[in-house]
PDB file of C-alpha atoms in Angstrom:
ATOM      1  CA  UNK A   1     -50.553 -65.954 -17.809  1.00 44.00           C
ATOM      2  CA  UNK A   2     -47.708 -63.530 -18.546  1.00 42.00           C
ATOM      3  CA  UNK A   3     -47.307 -64.999 -22.031  1.00 47.00           C
ATOM      4  CA  UNK A   4     -50.918 -64.269 -22.997  1.00 51.00           C
ATOM      5  CA  UNK A   5     -51.582 -61.564 -25.632  1.00 55.00           C
ATOM      6  CA  UNK A   6     -51.914 -58.051 -24.130  1.00 56.00           C
ATOM      7  CA  UNK A   7     -55.570 -57.579 -25.096  1.00 53.00           C
ATOM      8  CA  UNK A   8     -57.049 -60.916 -24.062  1.00 51.00           C
ATOM      9  CA  UNK A   9     -59.480 -62.488 -21.611  1.00 51.00           C
ATOM     10  CA  UNK A  10     -58.712 -65.348 -19.252  1.00 52.00           C
ATOM     11  CA  UNK A  11     -61.609 -67.565 -18.172  1.00 50.00           C
ATOM     12  CA  UNK A  12     -60.510 -69.877 -15.372  1.00 52.00           C
ATOM     13  CA  UNK A  13     -62.625 -72.001 -13.031  1.00 45.00           C
ATOM     14  CA  UNK A  14     -60.143 -72.270 -10.183  1.00 48.00           C
ATOM     15  CA  UNK A  15     -59.807 -70.966  -6.662  1.00 48.00           C
ATOM     16  CA  UNK A  16     -56.071 -71.405  -6.155  1.00 52.00           C
ATOM     17  CA  UNK A  17     -54.619 -68.641  -3.937  1.00 60.00           C
ATOM     18  CA  UNK A  18     -51.313 -68.409  -5.821  1.00 64.00           C
ATOM     19  CA  UNK A  19     -53.204 -67.764  -9.062  1.00 70.00           C
ATOM     20  CA  UNK A  20     -55.326 -65.090  -7.388  1.00 73.00           C
ATOM     21  CA  UNK A  21     -52.372 -63.043  -6.195  1.00 79.00           C
ATOM     22  CA  UNK A  22     -50.673 -63.080  -9.600  1.00 82.00           C
ATOM     23  CA  UNK A  23     -53.985 -62.478 -11.324  1.00 83.00           C
ATOM     24  CA  UNK A  24     -54.669 -59.243  -9.444  1.00 86.00           C
ATOM     25  CA  UNK A  25     -51.162 -57.985 -10.199  1.00 87.00           C
ATOM     26  CA  UNK A  26     -51.578 -58.831 -13.895  1.00 86.00           C
ATOM     27  CA  UNK A  27     -54.994 -57.134 -14.063  1.00 88.00           C
ATOM     28  CA  UNK A  28     -53.563 -53.954 -12.553  1.00 90.00           C
ATOM     29  CA  UNK A  29     -50.545 -53.852 -14.844  1.00 88.00           C
ATOM     30  CA  UNK A  30     -51.946 -55.077 -18.166  1.00 88.00           C
ATOM     31  CA  UNK A  31     -54.215 -52.836 -20.226  1.00 85.00           C
ATOM     32  CA  UNK A  32     -57.047 -54.622 -22.014  1.00 84.00           C
ATOM     33  CA  UNK A  33     -56.750 -57.809 -19.922  1.00 85.00           C
ATOM     34  CA  UNK A  34     -59.923 -59.125 -18.235  1.00 85.00           C
ATOM     35  CA  UNK A  35     -60.670 -62.127 -16.044  1.00 83.00           C
ATOM     36  CA  UNK A  36     -63.781 -64.321 -15.770  1.00 80.00           C
ATOM     37  CA  UNK A  37     -64.435 -66.979 -13.109  1.00 80.00           C
ATOM     38  CA  UNK A  38     -67.225 -69.030 -11.581  1.00 80.00           C
ATOM     39  CA  UNK A  39     -65.435 -69.682  -8.258  1.00 79.00           C
ATOM     40  CA  UNK A  40     -63.600 -67.256  -5.974  1.00 82.00           C
ATOM     41  CA  UNK A  41     -61.246 -68.028  -3.105  1.00 80.00           C
ATOM     42  CA  UNK A  42     -63.025 -68.573   0.250  1.00 81.00           C
ATOM     43  CA  UNK A  43     -66.415 -68.258  -1.402  1.00 81.00           C
ATOM     44  CA  UNK A  44     -69.052 -69.386   1.174  1.00 82.00           C
ATOM     45  CA  UNK A  45     -71.099 -72.521   0.534  1.00 77.00           C
ATOM     46  CA  UNK A  46     -74.243 -70.982   2.056  1.00 79.00           C
ATOM     47  CA  UNK A  47     -76.571 -68.743   0.059  1.00 76.00           C
ATOM     48  CA  UNK A  48     -76.375 -65.972   2.653  1.00 83.00           C
ATOM     49  CA  UNK A  49     -72.990 -65.458   4.323  1.00 86.00           C
ATOM     50  CA  UNK A  50     -70.366 -62.700   4.585  1.00 87.00           C
ATOM     51  CA  UNK A  51     -67.954 -62.696   1.667  1.00 85.00           C
ATOM     52  CA  UNK A  52     -65.197 -60.268   0.750  1.00 86.00           C
ATOM     53  CA  UNK A  53     -62.871 -60.773  -2.211  1.00 86.00           C
ATOM     54  CA  UNK A  54     -60.435 -58.262  -3.668  1.00 87.00           C
ATOM     55  CA  UNK A  55     -60.455 -60.154  -6.953  1.00 87.00           C
ATOM     56  CA  UNK A  56     -64.249 -60.355  -7.193  1.00 87.00           C
ATOM     57  CA  UNK A  57     -64.476 -56.581  -6.624  1.00 89.00           C
ATOM     58  CA  UNK A  58     -61.891 -55.773  -9.276  1.00 90.00           C
ATOM     59  CA  UNK A  59     -63.415 -53.626 -12.087  1.00 90.00           C
ATOM     60  CA  UNK A  60     -61.902 -55.919 -14.761  1.00 89.00           C
ATOM     61  CA  UNK A  61     -63.347 -59.147 -13.315  1.00 88.00           C
ATOM     62  CA  UNK A  62     -66.643 -60.780 -14.314  1.00 84.00           C
ATOM     63  CA  UNK A  63     -68.131 -63.515 -12.121  1.00 82.00           C
ATOM     64  CA  UNK A  64     -70.715 -66.108 -13.135  1.00 77.00           C
ATOM     65  CA  UNK A  65     -72.789 -68.836 -11.518  1.00 74.00           C
ATOM     66  CA  UNK A  66     -70.779 -71.893 -10.489  1.00 74.00           C
ATOM     67  CA  UNK A  67     -70.375 -74.020 -13.606  1.00 71.00           C
ATOM     68  CA  UNK A  68     -69.330 -77.178 -11.763  1.00 72.00           C
ATOM     69  CA  UNK A  69     -67.753 -79.051 -14.674  1.00 72.00           C
ATOM     70  CA  UNK A  70     -66.220 -82.296 -13.341  1.00 77.00           C
ATOM     71  CA  UNK A  71     -64.605 -83.592 -16.542  1.00 83.00           C
ATOM     72  CA  UNK A  72     -62.349 -82.114 -19.214  1.00 83.00           C
ATOM     73  CA  UNK A  73     -65.046 -82.709 -21.834  1.00 88.00           C
ATOM     74  CA  UNK A  74     -67.670 -80.862 -19.778  1.00 84.00           C
ATOM     75  CA  UNK A  75     -65.274 -78.001 -19.047  1.00 80.00           C
ATOM     76  CA  UNK A  76     -64.434 -77.674 -22.745  1.00 85.00           C
ATOM     77  CA  UNK A  77     -68.101 -77.742 -23.784  1.00 87.00           C
ATOM     78  CA  UNK A  78     -69.020 -75.084 -21.233  1.00 82.00           C
ATOM     79  CA  UNK A  79     -66.122 -72.890 -22.336  1.00 81.00           C
ATOM     80  CA  UNK A  80     -67.189 -73.134 -25.976  1.00 87.00           C
ATOM     81  CA  UNK A  81     -70.776 -72.261 -25.050  1.00 85.00           C
ATOM     82  CA  UNK A  82     -69.654 -69.284 -22.945  1.00 81.00           C
ATOM     83  CA  UNK A  83     -67.604 -67.903 -25.841  1.00 84.00           C
ATOM     84  CA  UNK A  84     -70.532 -68.433 -28.229  1.00 88.00           C
ATOM     85  CA  UNK A  85     -72.904 -66.487 -25.958  1.00 83.00           C
ATOM     86  CA  UNK A  86     -70.435 -63.611 -25.545  1.00 82.00           C
ATOM     87  CA  UNK A  87     -69.936 -63.385 -29.318  1.00 86.00           C
ATOM     88  CA  UNK A  88     -73.688 -63.519 -29.916  1.00 85.00           C
ATOM     89  CA  UNK A  89     -74.255 -60.736 -27.395  1.00 79.00           C
ATOM     90  CA  UNK A  90     -71.589 -58.669 -29.126  1.00 79.00           C
ATOM     91  CA  UNK A  91     -73.409 -59.080 -32.442  1.00 81.00           C
ATOM     92  CA  UNK A  92     -77.053 -58.781 -31.326  1.00 76.00           C
ATOM     93  CA  UNK A  93     -76.898 -57.171 -27.851  1.00 72.00           C
ATOM     94  CA  UNK A  94     -79.331 -59.883 -26.672  1.00 75.00           C
ATOM     95  CA  UNK A  95     -78.641 -62.163 -23.700  1.00 74.00           C
ATOM     96  CA  UNK A  96     -79.678 -65.752 -24.361  1.00 75.00           C
ATOM     97  CA  UNK A  97     -80.828 -68.060 -21.551  1.00 72.00           C
ATOM     98  CA  UNK A  98     -81.220 -65.118 -19.187  1.00 72.00           C
ATOM     99  CA  UNK A  99     -82.798 -66.113 -15.856  1.00 69.00           C
ATOM    100  CA  UNK A 100     -85.391 -64.322 -13.706  1.00 69.00           C
ATOM    101  CA  UNK A 101     -86.902 -62.288 -16.543  1.00 67.00           C
ATOM    102  CA  UNK A 102     -90.475 -61.139 -15.900  1.00 66.00           C
ATOM    103  CA  UNK A 103     -92.802 -63.099 -18.181  1.00 64.00           C
ATOM    104  CA  UNK A 104     -96.035 -61.292 -17.267  1.00 63.00           C
ATOM    105  CA  UNK A 105     -95.175 -57.622 -17.732  1.00 62.00           C
ATOM    106  CA  UNK A 106     -98.526 -55.841 -17.912  1.00 68.00           C
ATOM    107  CA  UNK A 107     -97.796 -52.884 -20.149  1.00 73.00           C
ATOM    108  CA  UNK A 108    -100.813 -51.089 -21.561  1.00 77.00           C
ATOM    109  CA  UNK A 109     -99.261 -48.368 -23.692  1.00 87.00           C
ATOM    110  CA  UNK A 110     -96.410 -47.924 -26.140  1.00 89.00           C
ATOM    111  CA  UNK A 111     -94.664 -44.857 -27.500  1.00 92.00           C
ATOM    112  CA  UNK A 112     -92.225 -45.060 -30.400  1.00 94.00           C
ATOM    113  CA  UNK A 113     -89.818 -42.220 -31.049  1.00 95.00           C
ATOM    114  CA  UNK A 114     -87.554 -41.935 -34.079  1.00 95.00           C
ATOM    115  CA  UNK A 115     -84.761 -39.503 -33.353  1.00 95.00           C
ATOM    116  CA  UNK A 116     -81.334 -38.307 -34.455  1.00 94.00           C
ATOM    117  CA  UNK A 117     -78.619 -40.303 -32.703  1.00 91.00           C
ATOM    118  CA  UNK A 118     -76.691 -37.980 -30.412  1.00 90.00           C
ATOM    119  CA  UNK A 119     -75.597 -37.802 -26.788  1.00 90.00           C
ATOM    120  CA  UNK A 120     -78.482 -37.133 -24.403  1.00 91.00           C
ATOM    121  CA  UNK A 121     -81.295 -37.691 -26.910  1.00 93.00           C
ATOM    122  CA  UNK A 122     -82.689 -40.838 -25.296  1.00 93.00           C
ATOM    123  CA  UNK A 123     -82.322 -39.307 -21.828  1.00 93.00           C
ATOM    124  CA  UNK A 124     -84.480 -36.391 -22.972  1.00 94.00           C
ATOM    125  CA  UNK A 125     -87.205 -38.771 -24.140  1.00 95.00           C
ATOM    126  CA  UNK A 126     -87.215 -40.652 -20.849  1.00 94.00           C
ATOM    127  CA  UNK A 127     -87.297 -37.356 -18.928  1.00 95.00           C
ATOM    128  CA  UNK A 128     -90.617 -36.440 -20.572  1.00 94.00           C
ATOM    129  CA  UNK A 129     -92.196 -39.746 -19.541  1.00 93.00           C
ATOM    130  CA  UNK A 130     -90.839 -39.353 -16.020  1.00 93.00           C
ATOM    131  CA  UNK A 131     -92.255 -35.833 -15.828  1.00 93.00           C
ATOM    132  CA  UNK A 132     -95.745 -37.245 -16.450  1.00 92.00           C
ATOM    133  CA  UNK A 133     -95.325 -40.027 -13.885  1.00 92.00           C
ATOM    134  CA  UNK A 134     -95.299 -42.874 -16.389  1.00 91.00           C
ATOM    135  CA  UNK A 135     -93.641 -46.136 -15.360  1.00 89.00           C
ATOM    136  CA  UNK A 136     -91.416 -47.654 -18.042  1.00 89.00           C
ATOM    137  CA  UNK A 137     -91.636 -51.455 -18.071  1.00 87.00           C
ATOM    138  CA  UNK A 138     -89.732 -52.341 -21.241  1.00 87.00           C
ATOM    139  CA  UNK A 139     -87.502 -50.385 -23.596  1.00 90.00           C
ATOM    140  CA  UNK A 140     -85.947 -51.309 -26.922  1.00 89.00           C
ATOM    141  CA  UNK A 141     -83.626 -48.896 -28.691  1.00 91.00           C
ATOM    142  CA  UNK A 142     -82.571 -49.791 -32.233  1.00 89.00           C
ATOM    143  CA  UNK A 143     -79.841 -47.986 -34.157  1.00 89.00           C
ATOM    144  CA  UNK A 144     -80.076 -47.596 -37.938  1.00 88.00           C
ATOM    145  CA  UNK A 145     -77.269 -48.091 -40.419  1.00 83.00           C
ATOM    146  CA  UNK A 146     -74.479 -45.485 -40.237  1.00 82.00           C
ATOM    147  CA  UNK A 147     -75.641 -44.754 -36.655  1.00 83.00           C
ATOM    148  CA  UNK A 148     -77.339 -41.514 -37.692  1.00 89.00           C
ATOM    149  CA  UNK A 149     -80.819 -42.304 -36.356  1.00 93.00           C
ATOM    150  CA  UNK A 150     -82.485 -44.488 -33.727  1.00 94.00           C
ATOM    151  CA  UNK A 151     -85.949 -45.711 -32.800  1.00 94.00           C
ATOM    152  CA  UNK A 152     -86.896 -46.086 -29.148  1.00 94.00           C
ATOM    153  CA  UNK A 153     -89.895 -48.335 -28.470  1.00 93.00           C
ATOM    154  CA  UNK A 154     -91.068 -47.766 -24.903  1.00 92.00           C
ATOM    155  CA  UNK A 155     -93.727 -49.879 -23.187  1.00 90.00           C
ATOM    156  CA  UNK A 156     -95.156 -48.291 -20.064  1.00 89.00           C
ATOM    157  CA  UNK A 157     -98.058 -48.081 -17.625  1.00 86.00           C
ATOM    158  CA  UNK A 158     -99.727 -45.075 -16.050  1.00 85.00           C
ATOM    159  CA  UNK A 159    -102.309 -42.368 -16.612  1.00 84.00           C
ATOM    160  CA  UNK A 160    -102.310 -41.316 -20.257  1.00 81.00           C
ATOM    161  CA  UNK A 161    -105.134 -38.800 -20.075  1.00 86.00           C
ATOM    162  CA  UNK A 162    -102.662 -36.246 -21.429  1.00 87.00           C
ATOM    163  CA  UNK A 163    -101.221 -38.536 -24.115  1.00 88.00           C
ATOM    164  CA  UNK A 164    -101.623 -35.866 -26.799  1.00 91.00           C
ATOM    165  CA  UNK A 165     -99.641 -33.446 -24.649  1.00 93.00           C
ATOM    166  CA  UNK A 166     -96.960 -36.079 -24.069  1.00 93.00           C
ATOM    167  CA  UNK A 167     -96.651 -36.840 -27.785  1.00 94.00           C
ATOM    168  CA  UNK A 168     -96.479 -33.103 -28.451  1.00 94.00           C
ATOM    169  CA  UNK A 169     -93.637 -32.617 -25.961  1.00 94.00           C
ATOM    170  CA  UNK A 170     -91.704 -35.532 -27.429  1.00 95.00           C
ATOM    171  CA  UNK A 171     -92.181 -34.198 -30.952  1.00 94.00           C
ATOM    172  CA  UNK A 172     -90.681 -30.832 -29.925  1.00 94.00           C
ATOM    173  CA  UNK A 173     -87.492 -32.399 -28.557  1.00 94.00           C
ATOM    174  CA  UNK A 174     -84.359 -31.499 -30.509  1.00 93.00           C
ATOM    175  CA  UNK A 175     -83.629 -34.283 -32.981  1.00 92.00           C
ATOM    176  CA  UNK A 176     -87.081 -35.925 -32.746  1.00 94.00           C
ATOM    177  CA  UNK A 177     -88.188 -37.081 -36.205  1.00 94.00           C
ATOM    178  CA  UNK A 178     -91.421 -39.004 -35.579  1.00 94.00           C
ATOM    179  CA  UNK A 179     -93.503 -39.938 -32.533  1.00 94.00           C
ATOM    180  CA  UNK A 180     -96.375 -42.429 -32.349  1.00 92.00           C
ATOM    181  CA  UNK A 181     -98.591 -43.663 -29.508  1.00 91.00           C
ATOM    182  CA  UNK A 182    -100.316 -47.062 -29.339  1.00 86.00           C
ATOM    183  CA  UNK A 183    -102.811 -48.425 -26.837  1.00 83.00           C
ATOM    184  CA  UNK A 184    -101.758 -52.065 -26.603  1.00 74.00           C
ATOM    185  CA  UNK A 185    -105.274 -53.216 -25.729  1.00 65.00           C
ATOM    186  CA  UNK A 186    -107.161 -50.989 -28.121  1.00 54.00           C
ATOM    187  CA  UNK A 187    -108.206 -53.969 -30.241  1.00 53.00           C
ATOM    188  CA  UNK A 188    -109.130 -56.205 -27.287  1.00 54.00           C
ATOM    189  CA  UNK A 189    -112.545 -57.832 -27.806  1.00 59.00           C
ATOM    190  CA  UNK A 190    -115.070 -58.490 -25.020  1.00 59.00           C
ATOM    191  CA  UNK A 191    -114.079 -62.173 -25.071  1.00 67.00           C
ATOM    192  CA  UNK A 192    -110.381 -61.243 -24.777  1.00 62.00           C
ATOM    193  CA  UNK A 193    -111.195 -58.975 -21.847  1.00 59.00           C
ATOM    194  CA  UNK A 194    -113.180 -61.671 -20.003  1.00 67.00           C
ATOM    195  CA  UNK A 195    -110.437 -64.256 -20.508  1.00 70.00           C
ATOM    196  CA  UNK A 196    -107.750 -61.846 -19.328  1.00 60.00           C
ATOM    197  CA  UNK A 197    -109.677 -60.867 -16.190  1.00 68.00           C
ATOM    198  CA  UNK A 198    -110.354 -64.525 -15.340  1.00 75.00           C
ATOM    199  CA  UNK A 199    -106.657 -65.367 -15.701  1.00 73.00           C
ATOM    200  CA  UNK A 200    -105.656 -62.429 -13.514  1.00 69.00           C
ATOM    201  CA  UNK A 201    -108.207 -63.510 -10.882  1.00 72.00           C
ATOM    202  CA  UNK A 202    -106.835 -67.059 -10.978  1.00 73.00           C
ATOM    203  CA  UNK A 203    -103.277 -65.805 -10.462  1.00 67.00           C
ATOM    204  CA  UNK A 204    -104.350 -63.718  -7.448  1.00 68.00           C
ATOM    205  CA  UNK A 205    -105.964 -66.765  -5.823  1.00 70.00           C
ATOM    206  CA  UNK A 206    -102.730 -68.762  -6.194  1.00 66.00           C
ATOM    207  CA  UNK A 207    -100.806 -66.036  -4.374  1.00 59.00           C
TER     208      UNK A 207
END
């Protein structure tokens, strides 16, 4: 561990106590060194049980679900896949194979804001929506080349009776370049509406 490059990451699936003690010392002393693990010392087998780990709480430690590789081949394959996912996230900022994502988010409205990229700009946009009691369900913020401008696409629910006022407030924000509002069900036909209501009724019965 001491021989590893200064700015490196160690991913180890082991719960050995001697490693843990040295690991914490190395994390504290070495700048740019991080640690990733799927098992921590004295980790409880039950889903709900008291658990306290100095290593798991360390700000430079990232824990994952238990991988459970039982062979060298499986351990190698999992390590390669973990590195691939980290590199892909670094390039695209998207998390592949993410669990527990909501698949039935019922957003009805969308506001897109193109703005000058600077500190606090996005916070100002969100503050306007919060002021009008709108609930943000999904948000995508894309940065343009040279990082001079961004576009925030915000899907939300709530009362939009004052949508013109909201768009006006967003347009007056410092750095705002363009603002557009879209009703996501504006083009819904009668048949679409009937089908959607029937599906929603069916889901309620299952619950």
